[in-house]
Tab-separated table of C-alpha atoms in Angstrom:
chain	number	residue	atom	x	y	z
A	10	MET	CA	-14.123	29.372	-3.252
A	11	PRO	CA	-17.310	27.664	-2.034
A	12	GLN	CA	-17.439	26.286	1.474
A	13	ASN	CA	-16.260	22.679	1.867
A	14	SER	CA	-15.164	22.296	-1.750
A	15	LYS	CA	-12.046	20.149	-1.195
A	16	ILE	CA	-11.325	16.557	-0.222
A	17	VAL	CA	-7.850	15.888	1.159
A	18	PHE	CA	-6.203	12.455	0.981
A	19	PHE	CA	-3.251	11.227	3.053
A	20	SER	CA	-1.590	7.821	2.891
A	21	ASP	CA	1.569	6.001	3.883
A	22	ILE	CA	2.530	7.904	6.996
A	23	HIS	CA	3.710	4.654	8.630
A	24	ILE	CA	3.848	5.881	12.210
A	25	GLY	CA	5.399	3.289	14.515
A	26	THR	CA	6.964	3.220	17.952
A	27	ASN	CA	10.106	4.930	16.630
A	28	ALA	CA	12.046	1.673	16.623
A	29	VAL	CA	15.241	2.031	14.593
A	30	THR	CA	13.720	-0.132	11.845
A	31	ASN	CA	10.673	2.143	11.386
A	32	TRP	CA	10.584	4.273	8.236
A	33	TYR	CA	8.785	7.025	10.157
A	34	GLN	CA	10.990	8.562	12.826
A	35	ARG	CA	9.301	11.052	15.107
A	36	SER	CA	12.371	13.271	15.405
A	37	LEU	CA	12.608	13.642	11.618
A	38	HIS	CA	9.096	13.299	10.219
A	39	GLU	CA	6.754	14.626	12.908
A	40	PRO	CA	7.410	18.324	12.124
A	41	TYR	CA	6.457	17.717	8.475
A	42	LEU	CA	3.291	15.854	9.443
A	43	LEU	CA	2.214	18.448	11.995
A	44	ALA	CA	2.757	21.211	9.425
A	45	ALA	CA	0.516	19.384	6.953
A	46	PHE	CA	-2.164	18.883	9.606
A	47	ASP	CA	-1.879	22.545	10.625
A	48	TYR	CA	-2.481	23.515	6.973
A	49	ILE	CA	-5.669	21.433	6.953
A	50	GLN	CA	-6.868	23.132	10.130
A	51	GLN	CA	-6.260	26.530	8.574
A	52	GLN	CA	-8.137	25.487	5.434
A	53	ALA	CA	-10.911	23.692	7.328
A	54	SER	CA	-13.725	25.917	6.038
A	55	SER	CA	-12.916	24.856	2.454
A	56	ILE	CA	-12.418	21.143	3.206
A	57	GLN	CA	-15.331	18.727	3.009
A	58	GLU	CA	-13.444	15.660	4.230
A	59	LEU	CA	-10.029	14.304	5.179
A	60	VAL	CA	-9.490	10.705	4.079
A	61	VAL	CA	-6.591	8.600	5.353
A	62	VAL	CA	-6.001	6.083	2.559
A	63	GLY	CA	-4.116	3.418	4.483
A	64	ASP	CA	-0.913	2.862	6.423
A	65	LEU	CA	-1.415	5.625	8.954
A	66	VAL	CA	0.417	3.362	11.389
A	67	ASP	CA	2.919	0.587	10.781
A	68	GLN	CA	2.839	-2.862	12.390
A	69	TRP	CA	5.221	-4.492	9.891
A	70	THR	CA	8.604	-2.743	9.977
A	71	TYR	CA	10.013	-4.663	12.931
A	72	GLU	CA	12.734	-7.303	12.941
A	73	PRO	CA	11.510	-10.913	13.384
A	74	SER	CA	12.520	-11.195	17.055
A	75	ARG	CA	10.428	-8.177	18.029
A	76	THR	CA	6.660	-8.449	18.524
A	77	PRO	CA	4.954	-5.715	16.474
A	78	PRO	CA	3.191	-3.077	18.564
A	79	THR	CA	-0.514	-2.593	19.056
A	80	PHE	CA	-2.262	0.535	17.787
A	81	ALA	CA	-2.479	1.784	21.382
A	82	GLU	CA	1.277	1.372	21.852
A	83	ILE	CA	1.966	3.302	18.647
A	84	ALA	CA	-0.428	6.063	19.721
A	85	ALA	CA	1.222	6.295	23.141
A	86	ALA	CA	4.650	6.691	21.517
A	87	ASN	CA	3.396	9.642	19.436
A	88	PRO	CA	1.226	11.846	21.701
A	89	ARG	CA	1.557	14.995	19.573
A	90	VAL	CA	-0.216	13.125	16.772
A	91	PHE	CA	-2.648	10.847	18.624
A	92	GLY	CA	-3.084	12.699	21.897
A	93	GLY	CA	-1.727	12.186	25.391
A	94	MET	CA	0.662	13.927	27.720
A	95	VAL	CA	2.908	16.524	26.059
A	96	ASP	CA	5.135	18.730	28.215
A	97	GLY	CA	3.119	17.807	31.302
A	98	GLN	CA	-0.249	18.645	29.778
A	99	ARG	CA	-2.879	16.407	28.206
A	100	THR	CA	-3.605	17.194	24.568
A	101	PRO	CA	-6.024	15.684	22.001
A	102	GLY	CA	-3.132	15.585	19.544
A	103	ALA	CA	-3.063	16.765	15.948
A	104	LEU	CA	-5.601	14.178	14.790
A	105	GLY	CA	-8.006	15.169	17.529
A	106	ALA	CA	-7.570	18.819	16.564
A	107	LEU	CA	-8.329	17.927	12.938
A	108	LEU	CA	-11.507	16.145	13.967
A	109	ALA	CA	-12.606	19.257	15.809
A	110	ALA	CA	-11.678	21.634	12.992
A	111	LEU	CA	-13.480	19.498	10.393
A	112	ASP	CA	-16.496	18.862	12.624
A	113	GLY	CA	-15.732	15.115	12.635
A	114	ARG	CA	-15.318	14.768	8.851
A	115	VAL	CA	-12.326	12.399	8.943
A	116	THR	CA	-12.372	8.919	7.384
A	117	TYR	CA	-9.949	6.015	7.885
A	118	VAL	CA	-9.446	3.470	5.076
A	119	GLY	CA	-7.018	0.651	5.871
A	120	GLY	CA	-3.855	-0.381	4.063
A	121	ASN	CA	-1.529	-3.352	4.424
A	122	HIS	CA	0.898	-2.234	7.138
A	123	ASP	CA	-2.112	-1.296	9.281
A	124	MET	CA	-4.428	-4.121	8.214
A	125	SER	CA	-4.658	-5.380	11.802
A	126	VAL	CA	-6.094	-2.060	12.974
A	127	THR	CA	-9.725	-2.339	14.060
A	128	ALA	CA	-12.637	0.058	14.479
A	129	GLU	CA	-11.994	-0.104	18.220
A	130	ASP	CA	-8.412	1.039	17.617
A	131	VAL	CA	-9.495	3.965	15.454
A	132	ALA	CA	-11.966	4.953	18.165
A	133	LEU	CA	-8.937	5.751	20.358
A	134	ILE	CA	-8.468	8.854	18.171
A	135	ARG	CA	-10.850	11.430	19.633
A	136	ASP	CA	-11.431	15.128	19.725
A	137	GLU	CA	-12.550	16.893	22.893
A	138	GLN	CA	-16.197	16.147	22.031
A	139	GLY	CA	-15.457	12.431	21.811
A	140	ARG	CA	-15.717	12.182	18.015
A	141	SER	CA	-13.532	9.665	16.165
A	142	PRO	CA	-12.752	9.101	12.479
A	143	ARG	CA	-15.232	7.076	10.469
A	144	TYR	CA	-13.736	3.596	10.019
A	145	VAL	CA	-14.273	2.004	6.591
A	146	ARG	CA	-14.300	-1.794	6.685
A	147	THR	CA	-13.930	-2.281	2.917
A	148	PRO	CA	-10.810	-1.508	0.837
A	149	LEU	CA	-12.707	0.854	-1.503
A	150	TYR	CA	-14.232	4.173	-0.472
A	151	GLU	CA	-16.193	6.829	-2.355
A	152	PRO	CA	-16.339	10.227	-0.617
A	153	PRO	CA	-20.052	11.121	-0.529
A	154	SER	CA	-19.565	14.759	-1.536
A	155	ALA	CA	-18.084	13.677	-4.892
A	156	ARG	CA	-21.291	11.761	-5.721
A	157	GLY	CA	-19.511	8.789	-7.258
A	158	GLY	CA	-16.939	10.842	-9.119
A	159	ILE	CA	-14.028	9.922	-6.833
A	160	ILE	CA	-12.948	6.526	-5.523
A	161	CYS	CA	-9.965	5.762	-3.332
A	162	THR	CA	-8.198	2.664	-2.087
A	163	HIS	CA	-4.793	2.130	-0.574
A	164	GLY	CA	-3.769	-0.072	-3.508
A	165	HIS	CA	-2.317	-3.111	-1.736
A	166	ILE	CA	-5.200	-5.270	-2.954
A	167	TYR	CA	-3.544	-5.078	-6.379
A	168	SER	CA	-0.211	-6.401	-5.101
A	169	LEU	CA	0.283	-10.171	-5.251
A	170	LEU	CA	2.565	-10.061	-2.224
A	171	ASN	CA	0.696	-7.473	-0.126
A	172	ALA	CA	-2.982	-8.237	-0.698
A	173	PRO	CA	-4.816	-9.819	2.257
A	174	ASP	CA	-4.631	-13.592	1.917
A	175	PHE	CA	-7.504	-15.199	3.800
A	176	ILE	CA	-7.259	-18.357	1.699
A	177	GLN	CA	-3.788	-19.390	2.857
A	178	ASN	CA	-4.003	-17.492	6.144
A	179	PRO	CA	-7.656	-17.631	7.272
A	180	ARG	CA	-6.681	-16.645	10.819
A	181	ASN	CA	-5.996	-12.992	10.035
A	182	GLY	CA	-5.253	-12.605	6.319
A	183	ILE	CA	-1.677	-11.414	6.862
A	184	PRO	CA	0.018	-11.707	3.435
A	185	PHE	CA	3.440	-13.046	2.583
A	186	ALA	CA	4.893	-9.529	2.144
A	187	HIS	CA	4.600	-9.062	5.907
A	188	PHE	CA	7.481	-11.486	6.323
A	189	ILE	CA	9.483	-9.871	3.530
A	190	THR	CA	9.169	-6.572	5.387
A	191	ARG	CA	10.203	-8.180	8.679
A	192	MET	CA	13.295	-9.591	6.949
A	193	ALA	CA	13.992	-6.163	5.459
A	194	ALA	CA	13.869	-4.744	8.992
A	195	LEU	CA	16.483	-7.299	10.052
A	196	TRP	CA	18.587	-6.358	7.040
A	197	SER	CA	18.255	-2.688	8.083
A	198	VAL	CA	19.537	-3.495	11.580
A	199	GLN	CA	22.576	-5.142	10.020
A	200	GLN	CA	23.238	-2.112	7.826
A	201	LEU	CA	22.768	0.297	10.720
A	202	SER	CA	25.376	-1.564	12.768
A	203	LYS	CA	27.948	-0.237	10.299
A	204	MET	CA	26.751	3.362	10.632
A	205	PRO	CA	27.244	6.043	13.320
A	206	PRO	CA	25.354	5.605	16.606
A	207	GLY	CA	21.803	6.933	16.479
A	208	SER	CA	21.267	5.941	12.865
A	209	THR	CA	17.850	4.567	11.939
A	210	ALA	CA	16.064	3.251	8.870
A	211	ALA	CA	15.443	6.906	8.020
A	212	SER	CA	19.219	7.259	7.614
A	213	LEU	CA	19.304	4.749	4.753
A	214	PRO	CA	18.923	5.989	1.163
A	215	GLY	CA	15.948	4.406	-0.569
A	216	SER	CA	14.315	3.307	2.686
A	217	GLY	CA	10.613	2.559	2.341
A	218	ASP	CA	10.217	0.217	-0.613
A	219	PRO	CA	6.530	-0.797	-0.412
A	220	THR	CA	7.259	-4.498	-0.872
A	221	GLY	CA	10.000	-4.354	1.749
A	222	TRP	CA	12.243	-5.819	-0.942
A	223	PRO	CA	15.942	-5.126	-0.179
A	224	LEU	CA	17.221	-6.954	-3.258
A	225	ALA	CA	17.660	-5.746	-6.819
A	226	LYS	CA	14.427	-5.720	-8.829
A	227	ASP	CA	16.057	-7.834	-11.540
A	228	ALA	CA	16.414	-10.619	-8.961
A	229	LEU	CA	12.662	-10.516	-8.385
A	230	GLN	CA	12.059	-10.542	-12.135
A	231	GLN	CA	14.132	-13.710	-12.403
A	232	LEU	CA	12.118	-15.312	-9.625
A	233	ILE	CA	8.910	-14.441	-11.489
A	234	GLN	CA	10.161	-16.268	-14.563
A	235	GLU	CA	11.203	-19.297	-12.503
A	236	MET	CA	7.787	-19.360	-10.828
A	237	LYS	CA	5.955	-19.207	-14.170
A	238	LEU	CA	7.941	-22.218	-15.321
A	239	GLY	CA	6.933	-24.111	-12.193
A	240	ARG	CA	10.511	-24.470	-11.027
A	241	VAL	CA	10.150	-22.731	-7.671
A	242	SER	CA	7.639	-21.850	-4.996
A	243	LEU	CA	7.536	-18.059	-4.786
A	244	SER	CA	7.520	-18.053	-0.993
A	245	ASP	CA	10.396	-20.534	-0.827
A	246	ALA	CA	12.508	-18.695	-3.391
A	247	VAL	CA	11.996	-15.234	-1.915
A	248	LEU	CA	12.446	-16.222	1.718
A	249	SER	CA	15.490	-18.351	0.896
A	250	SER	CA	17.077	-15.346	-0.805
A	251	LEU	CA	16.389	-13.136	2.186
A	252	LEU	CA	17.687	-15.699	4.667
A	253	GLU	CA	20.878	-15.962	2.661
A	254	LEU	CA	21.167	-12.182	2.416
A	255	THR	CA	20.894	-11.776	6.193
A	256	GLY	CA	22.859	-14.895	7.143
A	257	GLN	CA	19.917	-16.638	8.806
A	258	LYS	CA	18.653	-20.220	8.975
A	259	ARG	CA	15.142	-21.572	8.479
A	260	GLU	CA	14.779	-21.785	12.248
A	261	LEU	CA	14.594	-17.972	12.364
A	262	THR	CA	11.460	-17.165	14.367
A	263	PHE	CA	8.941	-14.401	13.671
A	264	HIS	CA	7.120	-13.000	16.696
A	265	MET	CA	3.634	-12.045	15.545
A	266	LEU	CA	1.245	-9.343	16.766
A	267	ASP	CA	-1.331	-11.930	17.882
A	268	GLY	CA	1.213	-13.675	20.107
A	269	THR	CA	1.931	-16.613	17.814
A	270	ARG	CA	5.401	-17.503	16.547
A	271	LEU	CA	6.389	-18.865	13.156
A	272	THR	CA	9.731	-20.079	11.889
A	273	ALA	CA	10.860	-19.244	8.378
A	274	ALA	CA	10.159	-22.866	7.483
A	275	ASP	CA	6.615	-22.470	8.834
A	276	VAL	CA	6.114	-19.396	6.661
A	277	VAL	CA	7.133	-21.233	3.485
A	278	LYS	CA	4.695	-24.037	4.302
A	279	ALA	CA	1.905	-21.548	5.073
A	280	TYR	CA	2.146	-19.831	1.661
A	281	PRO	CA	2.641	-22.610	-0.910
A	282	SER	CA	0.476	-21.062	-3.655
A	283	ILE	CA	0.517	-17.278	-3.516
A	284	LEU	CA	-0.367	-16.789	-7.176
A	285	GLU	CA	-3.186	-19.338	-7.133
A	286	SER	CA	-4.602	-17.850	-3.929
A	287	TYR	CA	-4.611	-14.351	-5.404
A	288	GLU	CA	-6.203	-15.517	-8.641
A	289	GLN	CA	-8.926	-17.299	-6.692
A	290	THR	CA	-9.735	-14.105	-4.805
A	291	ALA	CA	-9.602	-11.979	-7.964
A	292	SER	CA	-11.894	-14.349	-9.868
A	293	LYS	CA	-14.728	-13.396	-7.517
A	294	SER	CA	-14.456	-9.719	-8.573
A	295	GLN	CA	-13.546	-9.719	-12.257
A	296	GLU	CA	-14.786	-6.176	-12.701
A	297	LEU	CA	-12.322	-5.047	-10.036
A	298	TYR	CA	-9.275	-7.056	-11.084
A	299	GLY	CA	-9.722	-8.102	-14.720
A	300	SER	CA	-7.949	-11.014	-16.390
A	301	LEU	CA	-4.404	-12.165	-15.582
A	302	ALA	CA	-4.743	-10.287	-12.297
A	303	GLY	CA	-2.128	-12.315	-10.427
A	304	GLU	CA	0.574	-12.038	-13.066
A	305	LEU	CA	-0.049	-8.310	-13.511
A	306	ALA	CA	-0.062	-7.774	-9.747
A	307	LEU	CA	3.353	-9.404	-9.400
A	308	ALA	CA	5.000	-8.197	-12.613
A	309	GLU	CA	3.746	-4.588	-12.497
A	310	VAL	CA	2.858	-3.665	-8.928
A	311	ASP	CA	5.439	-5.708	-7.014
A	312	ALA	CA	8.304	-5.819	-9.511
A	313	LEU	CA	7.890	-2.413	-11.187
A	314	ASN	CA	6.022	-0.554	-8.413
A	315	SER	CA	3.433	0.627	-10.937
A	316	ILE	CA	-0.254	0.426	-10.082
A	317	ALA	CA	-1.505	2.448	-13.059
A	318	HIS	CA	-3.071	-0.542	-14.859
A	319	PHE	CA	-5.370	-1.307	-11.940
A	320	ALA	CA	-6.104	2.382	-11.320
A	321	GLU	CA	-7.325	2.704	-14.890
A	322	ARG	CA	-9.499	-0.377	-14.579
A	323	LEU	CA	-10.975	0.758	-11.270
A	324	GLY	CA	-11.795	4.202	-12.645
A	325	ASN	CA	-13.209	3.149	-15.986
A	326	GLN	CA	-15.160	0.126	-14.768
A	327	GLY	CA	-16.905	2.182	-12.109
A	328	HIS	CA	-17.192	5.346	-14.229
A	329	HIS	CA	-15.202	7.275	-11.625
A	330	LYS	CA	-13.402	10.406	-12.778
A	331	VAL	CA	-10.666	10.459	-10.134
A	332	VAL	CA	-8.903	7.457	-8.600
A	333	VAL	CA	-6.728	8.142	-5.542
A	334	MET	CA	-4.311	5.529	-4.211
A	335	GLY	CA	-1.218	5.206	-2.052
A	336	HIS	CA	0.990	2.139	-1.491
A	337	THR	CA	3.684	2.811	-4.114
A	338	HIS	CA	5.285	5.627	-2.068
A	339	VAL	CA	6.272	7.406	-5.273
A	340	PRO	CA	4.770	9.749	-7.872
A	341	VAL	CA	2.639	8.148	-10.568
A	342	ASP	CA	5.585	8.464	-12.937
A	343	GLU	CA	8.934	10.230	-12.827
A	344	ASP	CA	7.540	13.723	-13.437
A	345	GLU	CA	3.901	13.707	-12.360
A	346	HIS	CA	1.751	12.925	-9.366
A	347	GLN	CA	-1.370	12.654	-11.516
A	348	LEU	CA	-1.833	10.731	-14.751
A	349	PHE	CA	-4.700	10.592	-17.264
A	350	LEU	CA	-5.832	7.034	-17.912
A	351	GLY	CA	-8.604	6.730	-20.464
A	352	ASP	CA	-11.478	8.776	-19.090
A	353	CYS	CA	-10.228	8.969	-15.522
A	354	LEU	CA	-7.411	10.706	-13.669
A	355	TYR	CA	-5.177	8.709	-11.314
A	356	ALA	CA	-3.484	10.444	-8.381
A	357	ASN	CA	-1.136	8.993	-5.790
A	358	CYS	CA	-0.697	10.518	-2.342
A	359	GLY	CA	3.001	9.635	-2.307
A	360	PHE	CA	4.939	9.045	0.906
A	361	ASN	CA	5.043	10.834	4.245
A	362	CYS	CA	8.245	9.401	5.667
A	363	PRO	CA	11.001	9.388	3.019
A	364	SER	CA	14.488	8.882	4.409
A	365	GLU	CA	16.626	11.887	5.282
A	366	PRO	CA	19.117	11.258	2.425
A	367	ASP	CA	16.208	11.018	-0.029
A	368	MET	CA	14.758	14.321	1.188
A	369	LYS	CA	18.140	16.001	0.704
A	370	ALA	CA	19.025	14.397	-2.635
A	371	GLN	CA	19.857	16.786	-5.458
A	372	ASP	CA	18.394	14.432	-8.053
A	373	LYS	CA	14.775	13.293	-7.620
A	374	ARG	CA	14.424	14.703	-4.151
A	375	ARG	CA	11.615	13.097	-2.140
A	376	SER	CA	9.038	15.174	-0.275
A	377	CYS	CA	6.288	14.513	2.246
A	378	THR	CA	3.187	14.760	0.070
A	379	PHE	CA	-0.594	14.473	0.060
A	380	THR	CA	-3.387	14.819	-2.486
A	381	GLU	CA	-5.973	17.576	-2.627
A	382	VAL	CA	-9.053	17.347	-4.867
A	383	GLU	CA	-11.229	20.405	-5.404
A	384	VAL	CA	-14.828	19.707	-6.335
A	385	ASP	CA	-15.539	22.613	-8.666
A	386	GLU	CA	-19.311	22.532	-9.095
A	387	ALA	CA	-19.436	25.770	-11.088
A	388	GLU	CA	-17.174	24.439	-13.841
A	389	ARG	CA	-18.295	20.813	-13.343
A	390	ARG	CA	-14.775	19.509	-12.872
A	391	PHE	CA	-12.419	17.942	-10.340
A	392	ILE	CA	-9.054	19.680	-9.871
A	393	VAL	CA	-6.304	17.451	-8.471
A	394	SER	CA	-3.173	18.817	-6.806
A	395	THR	CA	-0.219	17.255	-5.005
A	396	ARG	CA	0.751	19.333	-1.996
A	397	TYR	CA	4.037	19.018	-0.121
A	398	VAL	CA	5.718	20.263	3.030
A	399	THR	CA	8.905	22.323	2.961
A	400	ASP	CA	11.565	22.900	5.596
A	401	GLU	CA	13.100	26.340	5.371
A	402	GLY	CA	15.646	26.552	8.136
A	403	GLY	CA	13.476	24.679	10.613
A	404	ARG	CA	10.255	26.401	9.525
A	405	TYR	CA	7.911	23.697	8.282
A	406	GLN	CA	4.937	24.595	6.099
A	407	VAL	CA	2.916	23.385	3.137
A	408	ALA	CA	4.348	25.041	0.039
A	409	PRO	CA	2.101	27.753	-1.451
A	410	GLN	CA	2.152	26.055	-4.847
A	411	PRO	CA	1.554	22.347	-5.589
A	412	LEU	CA	4.505	20.057	-6.285
A	413	THR	CA	3.480	19.692	-9.944
A	414	PRO	CA	0.905	21.613	-11.996
A	415	PRO	CA	-2.650	20.634	-11.037
A	416	LYS	CA	-4.713	18.584	-13.456
A	417	SER	CA	-8.456	18.742	-13.930
A	418	ILE	CA	-11.087	16.497	-15.442
A	419	ASP	CA	-14.759	16.948	-16.300
A	420	MET	CA	-17.204	15.488	-13.796
A	421	SER	CA	-19.158	13.815	-16.569
A	422	GLY	CA	-18.499	12.734	-20.150
A	423	PRO	CA	-15.179	11.903	-21.795
A	424	GLY	CA	-13.972	15.494	-22.181
A	425	ARG	CA	-11.009	16.700	-20.143
A	426	VAL	CA	-9.916	20.174	-19.163
A	427	VAL	CA	-6.462	21.132	-20.390
A	428	THR	CA	-3.755	20.972	-17.753
A	429	PRO	CA	-2.654	22.938	-15.825
A	430	ALA	CA	-5.986	23.757	-14.270
A	431	ALA	CA	-7.092	27.349	-14.385
């Protein structure tokens, strides 16, 4: 295999301060993550770039009464990953070691749960030579070595509830889904109070819904219909449902990362026109969003957790052969992690902190996954694989074979190579 022929994509690790409401729990998920990072170090000579496609850290999964942590606080709570004191010795951490192994070829693309992270925050990740990941300020990124053939984005920009909303919230763009997730964290605390001591969000089956939606999806579908008929404000209807679910009043106060405080009533007033705001943003980039962007974002991405429509548009409009996203936390469909869409191939990195019950489930077991794309110049094709970490009696390692058969696609022209890839 040629030197530096692969690009590796990670997303949705969701590292927090290990609060009980965090999806990522250091005691459960760190061994899987470190095993994946160790694999990348071992394969460093064949890897051109590591790209983090959003939600490396999580500043959303905290109950309303708790101020979300800063990036520095999250890093300090996870020294084996970010660097710091471990067993009495200072270490650059796994990310610092990756920077060194890849000669600095690490890129950070933001998501929604880490949308408050800045370039200055990312600069806190360093190897022993002082190198930090490249910080991408835009939601779309094209790895240079793929020469326009690959594009990646976290995917939250295609979610009505999760996309940055600088129209209704010009202060920082925090979208309405932030408050849904905070309410879901409160709901988690209430559920955990009924469970054995030491239980966390990682003890709850199904933990980690990307919208933070703890209600049945059919309830959201009903709200969509009511909104289309002009009978309800989406923010009012959703937040009212969550307040009722958790037994709270509209005086419930959210403590925000920037030090401000908002009541539930304030939140409803702040987001009176979520659909209109999204449509206004989308209208400025028709080639990126297409028509009916707001309705599709809500009905498909938020309600059905499917981002395939927008992946296809992004790939075909930009003539990209591979589109890599995160956000949904699940495979592209029930059986695959890659899906052909027109003349492009869509891959999803999956989820790196599924709950313990989900990782042990007999049916549709969840794994900690990431995406690997080989740039095969000799055959003029991209080969896409979904890798995953196994736990065999406390021995954590990336499985020798991908989770599903790899798929490949020609670098140019409409032709596709038959799957599985040779």
